[in-house]
Coordinates of C-alpha atoms in Angstrom, one line a residue:
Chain A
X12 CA 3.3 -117.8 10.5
X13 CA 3.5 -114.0 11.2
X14 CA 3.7 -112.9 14.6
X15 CA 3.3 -108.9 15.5
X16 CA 4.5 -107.8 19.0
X17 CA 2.8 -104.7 20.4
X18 CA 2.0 -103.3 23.8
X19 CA 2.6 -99.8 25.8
X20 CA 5.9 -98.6 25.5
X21 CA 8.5 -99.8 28.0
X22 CA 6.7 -103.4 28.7
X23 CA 9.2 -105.5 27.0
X24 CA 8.3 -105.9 23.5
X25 CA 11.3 -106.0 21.4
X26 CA 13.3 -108.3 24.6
X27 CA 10.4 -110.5 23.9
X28 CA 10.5 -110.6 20.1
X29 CA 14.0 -110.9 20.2
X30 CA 13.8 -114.0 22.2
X31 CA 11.5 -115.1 20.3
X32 CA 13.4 -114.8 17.1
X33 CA 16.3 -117.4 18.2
X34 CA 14.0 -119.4 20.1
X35 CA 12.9 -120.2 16.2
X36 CA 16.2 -120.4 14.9
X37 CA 17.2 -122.9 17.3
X38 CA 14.2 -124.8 16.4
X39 CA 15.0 -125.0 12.8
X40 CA 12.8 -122.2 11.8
X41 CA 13.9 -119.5 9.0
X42 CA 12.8 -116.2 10.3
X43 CA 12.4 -112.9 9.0
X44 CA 12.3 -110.0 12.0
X45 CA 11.3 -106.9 11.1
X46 CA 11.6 -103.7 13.1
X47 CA 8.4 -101.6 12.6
X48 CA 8.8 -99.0 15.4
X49 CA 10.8 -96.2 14.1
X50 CA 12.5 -95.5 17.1
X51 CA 14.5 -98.8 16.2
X52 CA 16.3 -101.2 18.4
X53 CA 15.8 -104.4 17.5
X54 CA 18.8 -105.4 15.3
X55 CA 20.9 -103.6 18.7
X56 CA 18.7 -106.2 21.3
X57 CA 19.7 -109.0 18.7
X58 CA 23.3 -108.6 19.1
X59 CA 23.7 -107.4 15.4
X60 CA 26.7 -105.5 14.5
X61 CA 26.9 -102.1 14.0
X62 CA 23.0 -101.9 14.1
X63 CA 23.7 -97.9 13.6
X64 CA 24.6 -98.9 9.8
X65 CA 21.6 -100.3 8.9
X66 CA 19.6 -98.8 6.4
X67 CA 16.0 -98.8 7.1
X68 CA 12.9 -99.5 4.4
X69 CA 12.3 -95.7 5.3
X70 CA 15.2 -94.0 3.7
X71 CA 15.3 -96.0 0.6
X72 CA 13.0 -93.0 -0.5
X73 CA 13.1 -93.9 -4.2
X74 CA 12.0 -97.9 -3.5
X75 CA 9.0 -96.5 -1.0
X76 CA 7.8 -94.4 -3.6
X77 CA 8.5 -96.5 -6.5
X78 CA 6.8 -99.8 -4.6
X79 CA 3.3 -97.7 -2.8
X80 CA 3.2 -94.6 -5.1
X81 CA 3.9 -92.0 -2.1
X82 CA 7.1 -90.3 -1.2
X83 CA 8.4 -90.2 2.6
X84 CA 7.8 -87.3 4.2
X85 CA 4.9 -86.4 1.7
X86 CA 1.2 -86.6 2.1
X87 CA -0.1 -88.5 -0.3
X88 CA -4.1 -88.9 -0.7
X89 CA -3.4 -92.4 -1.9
X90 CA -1.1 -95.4 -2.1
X91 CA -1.0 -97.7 -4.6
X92 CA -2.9 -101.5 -3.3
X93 CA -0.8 -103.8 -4.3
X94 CA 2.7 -102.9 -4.3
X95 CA 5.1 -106.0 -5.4
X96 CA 7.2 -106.8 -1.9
X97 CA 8.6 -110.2 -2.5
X98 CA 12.0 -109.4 -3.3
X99 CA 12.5 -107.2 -0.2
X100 CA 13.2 -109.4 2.5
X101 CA 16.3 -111.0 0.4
X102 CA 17.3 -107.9 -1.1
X103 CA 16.8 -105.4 2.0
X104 CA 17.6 -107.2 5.0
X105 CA 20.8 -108.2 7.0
X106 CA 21.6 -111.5 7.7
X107 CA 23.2 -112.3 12.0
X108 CA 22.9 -115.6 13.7
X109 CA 20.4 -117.0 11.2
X110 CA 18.0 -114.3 11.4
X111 CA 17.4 -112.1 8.6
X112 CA 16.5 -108.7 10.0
X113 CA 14.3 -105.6 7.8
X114 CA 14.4 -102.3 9.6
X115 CA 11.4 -100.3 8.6
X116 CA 12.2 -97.0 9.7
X117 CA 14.5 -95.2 12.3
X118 CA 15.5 -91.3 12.6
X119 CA 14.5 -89.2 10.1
X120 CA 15.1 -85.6 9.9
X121 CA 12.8 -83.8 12.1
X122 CA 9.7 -81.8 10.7
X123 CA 9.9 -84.0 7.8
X124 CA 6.6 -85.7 7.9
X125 CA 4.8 -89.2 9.1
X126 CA 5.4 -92.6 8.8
X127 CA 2.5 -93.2 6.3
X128 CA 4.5 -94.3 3.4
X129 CA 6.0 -96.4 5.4
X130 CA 3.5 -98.0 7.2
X131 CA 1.8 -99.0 4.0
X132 CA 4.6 -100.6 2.7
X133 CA 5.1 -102.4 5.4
X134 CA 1.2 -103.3 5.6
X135 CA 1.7 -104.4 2.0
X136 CA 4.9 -106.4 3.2
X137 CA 3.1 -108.2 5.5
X138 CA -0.3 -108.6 3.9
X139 CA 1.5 -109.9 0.4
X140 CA 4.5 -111.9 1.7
X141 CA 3.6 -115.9 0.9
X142 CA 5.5 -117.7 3.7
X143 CA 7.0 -121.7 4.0
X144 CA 6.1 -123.8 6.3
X145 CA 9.4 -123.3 7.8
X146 CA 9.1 -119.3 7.7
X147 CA 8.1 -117.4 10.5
X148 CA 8.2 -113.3 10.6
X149 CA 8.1 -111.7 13.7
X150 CA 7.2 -107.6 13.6
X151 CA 8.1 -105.7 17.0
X152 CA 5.5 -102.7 16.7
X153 CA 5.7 -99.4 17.8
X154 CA 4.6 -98.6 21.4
X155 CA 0.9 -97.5 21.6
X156 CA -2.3 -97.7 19.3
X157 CA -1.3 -95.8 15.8
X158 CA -0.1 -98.5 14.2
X159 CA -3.3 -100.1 14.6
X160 CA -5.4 -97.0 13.3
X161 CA -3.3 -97.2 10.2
X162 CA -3.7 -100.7 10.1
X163 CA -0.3 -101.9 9.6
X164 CA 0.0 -105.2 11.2
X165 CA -4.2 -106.1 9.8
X166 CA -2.8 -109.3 8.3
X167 CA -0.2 -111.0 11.1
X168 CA -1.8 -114.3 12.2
X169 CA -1.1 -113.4 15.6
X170 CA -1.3 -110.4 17.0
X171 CA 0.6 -110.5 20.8
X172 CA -0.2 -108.0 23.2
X173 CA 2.4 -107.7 26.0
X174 CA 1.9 -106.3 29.3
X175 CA 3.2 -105.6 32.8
X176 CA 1.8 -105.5 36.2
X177 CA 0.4 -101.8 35.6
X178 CA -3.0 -100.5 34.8
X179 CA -1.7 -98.5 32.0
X180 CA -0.3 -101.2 30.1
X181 CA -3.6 -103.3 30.9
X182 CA -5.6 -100.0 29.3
X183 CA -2.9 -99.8 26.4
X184 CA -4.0 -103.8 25.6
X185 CA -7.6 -103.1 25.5
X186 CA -7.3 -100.5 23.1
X187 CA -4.9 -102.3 20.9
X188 CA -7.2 -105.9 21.3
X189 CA -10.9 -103.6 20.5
X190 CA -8.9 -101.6 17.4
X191 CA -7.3 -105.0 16.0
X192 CA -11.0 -106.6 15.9
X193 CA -11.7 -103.9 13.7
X194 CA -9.4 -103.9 10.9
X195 CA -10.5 -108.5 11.3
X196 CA -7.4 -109.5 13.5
X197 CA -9.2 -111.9 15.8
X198 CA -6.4 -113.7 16.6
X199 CA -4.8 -112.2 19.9
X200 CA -3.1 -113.1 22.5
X201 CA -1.7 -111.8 25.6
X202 CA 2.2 -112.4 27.7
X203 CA 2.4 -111.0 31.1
X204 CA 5.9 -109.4 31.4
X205 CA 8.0 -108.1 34.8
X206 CA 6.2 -110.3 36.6
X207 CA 7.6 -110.4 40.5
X208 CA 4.9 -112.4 42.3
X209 CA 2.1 -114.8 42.5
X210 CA 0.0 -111.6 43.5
X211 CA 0.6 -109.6 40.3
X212 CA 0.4 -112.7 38.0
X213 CA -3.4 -112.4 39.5
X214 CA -3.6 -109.1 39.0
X215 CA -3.3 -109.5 35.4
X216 CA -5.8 -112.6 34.8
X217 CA -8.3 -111.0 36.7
X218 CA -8.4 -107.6 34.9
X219 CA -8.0 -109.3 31.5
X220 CA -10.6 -111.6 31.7
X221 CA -11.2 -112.0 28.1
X222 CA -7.7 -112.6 26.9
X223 CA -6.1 -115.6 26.1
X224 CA -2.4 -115.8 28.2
X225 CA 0.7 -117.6 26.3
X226 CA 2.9 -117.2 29.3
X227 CA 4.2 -114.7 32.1
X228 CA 7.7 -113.8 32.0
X229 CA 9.5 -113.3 35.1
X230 CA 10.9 -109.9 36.1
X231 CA 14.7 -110.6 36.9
X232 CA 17.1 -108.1 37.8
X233 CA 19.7 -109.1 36.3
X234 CA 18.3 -108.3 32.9
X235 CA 18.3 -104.3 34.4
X236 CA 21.7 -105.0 35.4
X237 CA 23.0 -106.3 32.2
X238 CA 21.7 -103.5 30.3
X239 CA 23.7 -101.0 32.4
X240 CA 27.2 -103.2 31.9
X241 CA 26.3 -102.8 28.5
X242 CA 25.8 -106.6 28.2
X243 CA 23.4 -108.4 25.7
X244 CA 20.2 -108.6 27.4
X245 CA 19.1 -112.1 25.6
X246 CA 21.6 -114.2 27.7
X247 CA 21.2 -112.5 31.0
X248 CA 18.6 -114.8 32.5
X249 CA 17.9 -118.2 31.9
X250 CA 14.4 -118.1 34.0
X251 CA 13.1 -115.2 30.8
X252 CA 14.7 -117.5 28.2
X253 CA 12.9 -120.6 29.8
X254 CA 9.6 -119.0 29.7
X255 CA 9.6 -117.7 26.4
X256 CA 10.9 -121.1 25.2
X257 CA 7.2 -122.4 26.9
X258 CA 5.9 -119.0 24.7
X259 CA 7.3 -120.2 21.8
X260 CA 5.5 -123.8 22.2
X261 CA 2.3 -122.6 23.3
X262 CA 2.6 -120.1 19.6
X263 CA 3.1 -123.6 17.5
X264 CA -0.2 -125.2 18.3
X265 CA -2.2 -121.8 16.9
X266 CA 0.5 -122.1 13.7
X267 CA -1.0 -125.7 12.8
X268 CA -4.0 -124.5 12.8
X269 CA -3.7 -121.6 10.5
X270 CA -1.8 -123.6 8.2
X271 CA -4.6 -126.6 7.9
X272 CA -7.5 -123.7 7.4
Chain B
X23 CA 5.5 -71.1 28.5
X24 CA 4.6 -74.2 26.8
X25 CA 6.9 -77.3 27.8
X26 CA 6.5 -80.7 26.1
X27 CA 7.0 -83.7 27.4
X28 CA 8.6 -86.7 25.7
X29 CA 10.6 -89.9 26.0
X30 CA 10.7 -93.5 25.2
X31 CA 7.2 -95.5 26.2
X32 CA 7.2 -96.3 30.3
X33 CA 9.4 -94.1 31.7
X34 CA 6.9 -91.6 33.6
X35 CA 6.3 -89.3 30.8
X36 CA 2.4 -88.9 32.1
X37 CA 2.6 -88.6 35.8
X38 CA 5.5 -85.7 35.4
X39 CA 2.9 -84.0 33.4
X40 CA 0.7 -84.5 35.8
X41 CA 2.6 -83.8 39.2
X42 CA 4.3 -81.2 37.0
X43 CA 0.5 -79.3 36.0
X44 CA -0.5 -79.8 39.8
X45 CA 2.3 -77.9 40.9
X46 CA 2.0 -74.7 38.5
X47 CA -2.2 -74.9 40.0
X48 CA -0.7 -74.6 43.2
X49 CA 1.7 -71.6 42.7
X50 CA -0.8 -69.6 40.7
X51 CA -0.4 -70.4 37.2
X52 CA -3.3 -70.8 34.8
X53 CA -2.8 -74.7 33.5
X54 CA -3.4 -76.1 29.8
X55 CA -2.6 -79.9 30.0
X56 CA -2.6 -81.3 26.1
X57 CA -2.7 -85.0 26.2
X58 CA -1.1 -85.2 22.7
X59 CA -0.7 -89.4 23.0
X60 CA -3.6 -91.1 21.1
X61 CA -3.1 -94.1 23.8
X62 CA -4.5 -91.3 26.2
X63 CA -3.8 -91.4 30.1
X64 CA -3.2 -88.0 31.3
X65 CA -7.1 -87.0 32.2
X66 CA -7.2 -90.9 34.6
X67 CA -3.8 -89.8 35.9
X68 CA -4.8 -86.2 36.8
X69 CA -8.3 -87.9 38.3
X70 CA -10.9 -86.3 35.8
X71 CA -13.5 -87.7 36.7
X72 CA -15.0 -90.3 34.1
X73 CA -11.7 -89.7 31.7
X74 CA -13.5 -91.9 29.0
X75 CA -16.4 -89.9 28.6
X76 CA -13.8 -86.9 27.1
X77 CA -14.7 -85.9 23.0
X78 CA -10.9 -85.4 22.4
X79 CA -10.1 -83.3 19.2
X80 CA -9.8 -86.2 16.9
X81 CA -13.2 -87.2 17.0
X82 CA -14.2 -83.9 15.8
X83 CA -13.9 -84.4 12.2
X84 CA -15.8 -81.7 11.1
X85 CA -13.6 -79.4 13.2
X86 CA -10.2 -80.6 12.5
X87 CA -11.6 -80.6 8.8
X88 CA -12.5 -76.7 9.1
X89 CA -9.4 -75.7 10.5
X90 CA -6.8 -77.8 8.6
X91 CA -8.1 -78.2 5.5
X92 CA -7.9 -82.4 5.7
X93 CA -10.4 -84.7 7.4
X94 CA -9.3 -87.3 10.0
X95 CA -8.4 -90.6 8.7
X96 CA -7.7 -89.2 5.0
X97 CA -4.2 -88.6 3.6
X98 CA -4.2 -85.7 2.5
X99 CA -1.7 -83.6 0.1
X100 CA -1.4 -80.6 2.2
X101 CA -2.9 -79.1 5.5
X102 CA -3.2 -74.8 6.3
X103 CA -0.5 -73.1 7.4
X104 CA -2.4 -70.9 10.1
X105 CA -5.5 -72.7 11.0
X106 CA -7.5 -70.2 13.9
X107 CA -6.5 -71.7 16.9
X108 CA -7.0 -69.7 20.0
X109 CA -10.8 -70.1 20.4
X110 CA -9.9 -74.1 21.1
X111 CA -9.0 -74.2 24.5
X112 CA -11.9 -72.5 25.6
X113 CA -14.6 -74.5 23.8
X114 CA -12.7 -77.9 24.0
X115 CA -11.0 -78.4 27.2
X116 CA -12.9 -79.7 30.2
X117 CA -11.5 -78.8 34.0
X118 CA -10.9 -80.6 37.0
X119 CA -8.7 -78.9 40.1
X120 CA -8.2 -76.4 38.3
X121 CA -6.3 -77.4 35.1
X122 CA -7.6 -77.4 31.7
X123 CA -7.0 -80.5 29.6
X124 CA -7.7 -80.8 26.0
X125 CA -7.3 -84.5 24.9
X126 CA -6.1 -84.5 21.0
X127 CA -6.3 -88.0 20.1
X128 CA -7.9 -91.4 21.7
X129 CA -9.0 -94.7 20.0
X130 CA -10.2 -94.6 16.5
X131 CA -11.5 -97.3 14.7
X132 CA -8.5 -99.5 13.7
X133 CA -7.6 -99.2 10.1
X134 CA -8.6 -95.8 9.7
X135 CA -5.8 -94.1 9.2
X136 CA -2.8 -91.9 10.9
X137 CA -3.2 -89.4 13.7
X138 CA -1.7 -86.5 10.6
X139 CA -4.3 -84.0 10.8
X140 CA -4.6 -84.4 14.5
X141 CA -0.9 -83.5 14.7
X142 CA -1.2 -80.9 12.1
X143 CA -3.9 -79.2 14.3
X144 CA -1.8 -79.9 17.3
X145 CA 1.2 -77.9 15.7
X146 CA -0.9 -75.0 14.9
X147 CA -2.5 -74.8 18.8
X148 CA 1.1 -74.8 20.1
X149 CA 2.4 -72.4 17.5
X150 CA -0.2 -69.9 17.6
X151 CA -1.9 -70.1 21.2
X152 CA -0.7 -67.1 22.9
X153 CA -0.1 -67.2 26.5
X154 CA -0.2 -64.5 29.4
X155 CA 2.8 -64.5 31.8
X156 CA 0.7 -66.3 34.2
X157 CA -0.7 -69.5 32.0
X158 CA 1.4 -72.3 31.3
X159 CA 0.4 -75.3 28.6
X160 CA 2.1 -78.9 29.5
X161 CA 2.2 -81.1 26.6
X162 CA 2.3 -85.2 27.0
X163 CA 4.1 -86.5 24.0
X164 CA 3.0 -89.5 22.2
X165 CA 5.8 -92.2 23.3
X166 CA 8.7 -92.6 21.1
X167 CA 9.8 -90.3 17.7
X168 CA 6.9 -90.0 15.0
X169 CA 5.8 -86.6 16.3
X170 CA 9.2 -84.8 16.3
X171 CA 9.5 -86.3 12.8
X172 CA 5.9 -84.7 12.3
X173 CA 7.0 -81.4 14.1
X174 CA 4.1 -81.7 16.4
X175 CA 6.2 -79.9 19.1
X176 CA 8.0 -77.9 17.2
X177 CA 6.9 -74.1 18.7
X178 CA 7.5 -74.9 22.7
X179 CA 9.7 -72.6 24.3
X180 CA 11.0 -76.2 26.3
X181 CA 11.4 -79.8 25.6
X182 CA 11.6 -82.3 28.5
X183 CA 13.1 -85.5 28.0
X184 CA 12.0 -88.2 30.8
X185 CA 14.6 -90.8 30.9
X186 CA 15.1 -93.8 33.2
X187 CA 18.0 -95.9 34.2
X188 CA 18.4 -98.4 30.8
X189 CA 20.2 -97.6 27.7
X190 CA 17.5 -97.8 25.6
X191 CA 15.9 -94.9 27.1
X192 CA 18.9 -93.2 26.8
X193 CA 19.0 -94.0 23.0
X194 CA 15.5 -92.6 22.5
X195 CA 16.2 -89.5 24.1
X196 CA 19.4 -89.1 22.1
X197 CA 16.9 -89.7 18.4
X198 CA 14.6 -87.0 20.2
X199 CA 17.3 -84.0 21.3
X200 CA 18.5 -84.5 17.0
X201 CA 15.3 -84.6 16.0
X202 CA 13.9 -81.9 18.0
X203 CA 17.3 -79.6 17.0
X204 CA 16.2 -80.5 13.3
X205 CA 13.0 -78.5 14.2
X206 CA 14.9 -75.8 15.6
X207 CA 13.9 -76.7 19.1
X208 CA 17.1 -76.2 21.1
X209 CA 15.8 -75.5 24.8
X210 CA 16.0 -79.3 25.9
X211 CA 16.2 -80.5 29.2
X212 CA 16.1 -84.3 30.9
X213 CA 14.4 -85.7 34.3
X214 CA 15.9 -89.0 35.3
X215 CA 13.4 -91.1 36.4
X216 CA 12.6 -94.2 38.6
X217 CA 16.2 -94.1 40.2
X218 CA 17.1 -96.7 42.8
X219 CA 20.5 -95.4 43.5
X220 CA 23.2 -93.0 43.5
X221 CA 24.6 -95.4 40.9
X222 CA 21.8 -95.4 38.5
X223 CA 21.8 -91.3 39.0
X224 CA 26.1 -91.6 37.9
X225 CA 24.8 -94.3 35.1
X226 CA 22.7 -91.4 33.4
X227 CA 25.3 -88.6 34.2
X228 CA 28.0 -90.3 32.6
X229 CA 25.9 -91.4 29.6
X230 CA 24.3 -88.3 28.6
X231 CA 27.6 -85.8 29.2
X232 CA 25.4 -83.1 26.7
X233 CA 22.6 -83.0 28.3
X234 CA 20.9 -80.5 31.3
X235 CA 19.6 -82.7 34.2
X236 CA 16.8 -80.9 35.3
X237 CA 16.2 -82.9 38.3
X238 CA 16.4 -87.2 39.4
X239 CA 12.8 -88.4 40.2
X240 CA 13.5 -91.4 42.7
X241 CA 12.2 -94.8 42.0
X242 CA 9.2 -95.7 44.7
X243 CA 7.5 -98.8 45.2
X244 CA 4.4 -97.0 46.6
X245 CA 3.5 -95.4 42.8
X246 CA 3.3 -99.3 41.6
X247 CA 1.3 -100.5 44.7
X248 CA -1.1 -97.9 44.4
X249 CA -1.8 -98.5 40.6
X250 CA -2.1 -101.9 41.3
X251 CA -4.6 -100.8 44.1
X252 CA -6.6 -98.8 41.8
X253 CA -5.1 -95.4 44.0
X254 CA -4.0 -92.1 42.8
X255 CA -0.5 -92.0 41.7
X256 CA -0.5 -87.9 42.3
X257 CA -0.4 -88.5 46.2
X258 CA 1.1 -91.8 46.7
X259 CA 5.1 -90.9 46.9
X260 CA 5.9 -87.4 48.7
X261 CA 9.3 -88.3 47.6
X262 CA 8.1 -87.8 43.8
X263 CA 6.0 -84.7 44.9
X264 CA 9.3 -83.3 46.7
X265 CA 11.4 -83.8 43.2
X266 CA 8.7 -82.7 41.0
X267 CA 8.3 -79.7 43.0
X268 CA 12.5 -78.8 42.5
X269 CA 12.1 -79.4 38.5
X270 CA 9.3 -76.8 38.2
X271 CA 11.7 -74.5 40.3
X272 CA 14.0 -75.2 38.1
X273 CA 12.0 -74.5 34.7
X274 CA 11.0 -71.2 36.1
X275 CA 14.3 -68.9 35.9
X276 CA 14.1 -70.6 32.3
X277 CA 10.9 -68.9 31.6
X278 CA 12.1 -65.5 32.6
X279 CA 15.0 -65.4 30.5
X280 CA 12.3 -66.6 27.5
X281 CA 10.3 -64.1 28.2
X282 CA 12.4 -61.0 28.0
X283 CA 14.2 -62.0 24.9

């Protein structure tokens, strides 16, 4: 199964997908996470080491190029359809706690140009990869809508939307849901994150009448707190680690499904 | 003066723009507010009235097309260097207490492509508008990197980093003060944002040792209750106002000193 992650900036996305990650570990999956935002910090919320020494997909100039046809950096009128991505994952990711990790892209220099290239490599990656049964790759997006108008994530199986308790992030999901429908990803799904009462649980099912919830994730403190003590965030509360457990279950049903059509 | 606006996703980026516009309306400047995020917010948040109802720039294919040299949604090689520029505000911005907005980029149909000639036209308004002592243009980034790695920004005389009490915000802003140096931008600044404490004010001191704190917005429960209420953010926290108020004060002497060199 692949899984993107993607939401308004700041609502929790990569906490979620990091969970998410060793909640499949644990449960015997093998899984691939990729970090697609280029302001990266997945492999640091996954407790890898020295995440500052990992190479992203987008400095490996030569393989973008080589693999889509354009250089990073470069406008290129075209890329090349069907660029040969299986070998990535083993040869271009890092390996912590069972997860193997792909970092897509991450500082460049400034003034040097999109993430184009990039993103279609990592469309291709997604799009071309032929998964086990076993296999699961989870893609924490960049915030907002651009990776949807470049159509990077078009062929996840699930595409889930995160929000908080705000009418900006509820605005950010409807323009994410009505641009996923059109490059044919039908398949969305919403978690409610930061959630500190009964009262703004309801405020997000009735503004979002037409999504599908997998769960609401408690807002707990101590996840702020952690993060200034410089402490990893994905043990810092058992109440988030509980819910996204009840996430992870609610995901495998959907999984099944795609698997038998 | 032109002053940009940038951070990671959620920390307050838009209503700083907006409080921050308000205030220059209110002590005599002239006000162009660039909502340069294609998950636009900043016409709701400064209450234009029907904010979806705005043509923003990247809908206007034909223009961008005539004025760039590269049509929305296509890769293209290259893009003019000195597309006209100055006649835009005028014809394109709508108005609404007294500030000008221009709205670059909003939903496009997923899959289409990147927001590249968007930002390319961006660029060339912010490089080549040319501004009377009395008019001021407030730019609200996109969240995250991409556009210091496109050089959207690259021609404002000051970059404002919004950061809030977390490390990865910290982080961000970090990427952006090396990206935005890479561009030759070098007048950077930082609000703290959404601080509970004198703690949380220490956390970011201590963190960010190079940077110039412009000002520490305080954290108030009243902004989130009146979002969730539907309510103007602009007027719900005189606290905010109060601080907001002290940053422009503080970005003033700055422009003198820009303007006599």
């Amino acid at each position: 199964m692949k899984i993107a992650i993607s939401g308004k900036g700041g609502v929790g996305k990569t906490l979620l997908a990091s969970l998410l990650c060793r909640t499949c570990v644990e449960s015997g999956y093998s899984v691939l996470a990729i970090d697609a935002d280029p302001n990266a910090n997945l492999a640091a919320t996954l407790g890898f080491p020295h995440p500052e020494s990992i190479i992203p997909i987008s400095e490996m100039a030569d393989l973008i190029e080589e693999r889509t046809g354009a250089r990073p950096g470069q406008y290129s009128p075209y890329f090349k359809l069907n660029p040969k991505v299986d070998d990535l994952p083993e040869k271009y990711s890092l390996r912590h706690n069972g997860i193997k990790l792909m970092v897509m892209g991450r500082i460049k220099k400034g003034g040097t140009g999109c993430y184009c290239p990039e993103n279609a490599l990592l469309e291709a990656l997604v799009a071309h990869l032929l998964l086990k049964v076993n296999e699961v790759v989870i893609l924490d997006m960049e915030a907002g809508i651009e990776h949807l108008a470049r159509g990077t994530a078009r062929a996840v199986d699930k595409l889930i939307i995160v929000v908080e308790p705000s009418r900006r992030s509820i605005e950010t999901a409807s323009r994410i849901a009505e641009l996923a429908k059109d490059v044919g990803l039908q398949n969305i799904a919403v978690v409610g994150n930061k959630i500190r009462s009964e009262q703004e649980k309801d405020f997000l099912i009735s503004n979002m009448p037409n999504f599908e919830f997998l769960g609401f994730i408690p807002y707990d403190q101590a996840i702020v707190e952690a993060d200034l003590a410089n402490l990893s965030l994905l043990d810092s509360s058992q109440q988030v680690i509980a819910e996204v457990r009840n996430i992870y279950h609610a995901l495998l049903p959907a999984q099944k499904i795609i698997e038998r059509s």
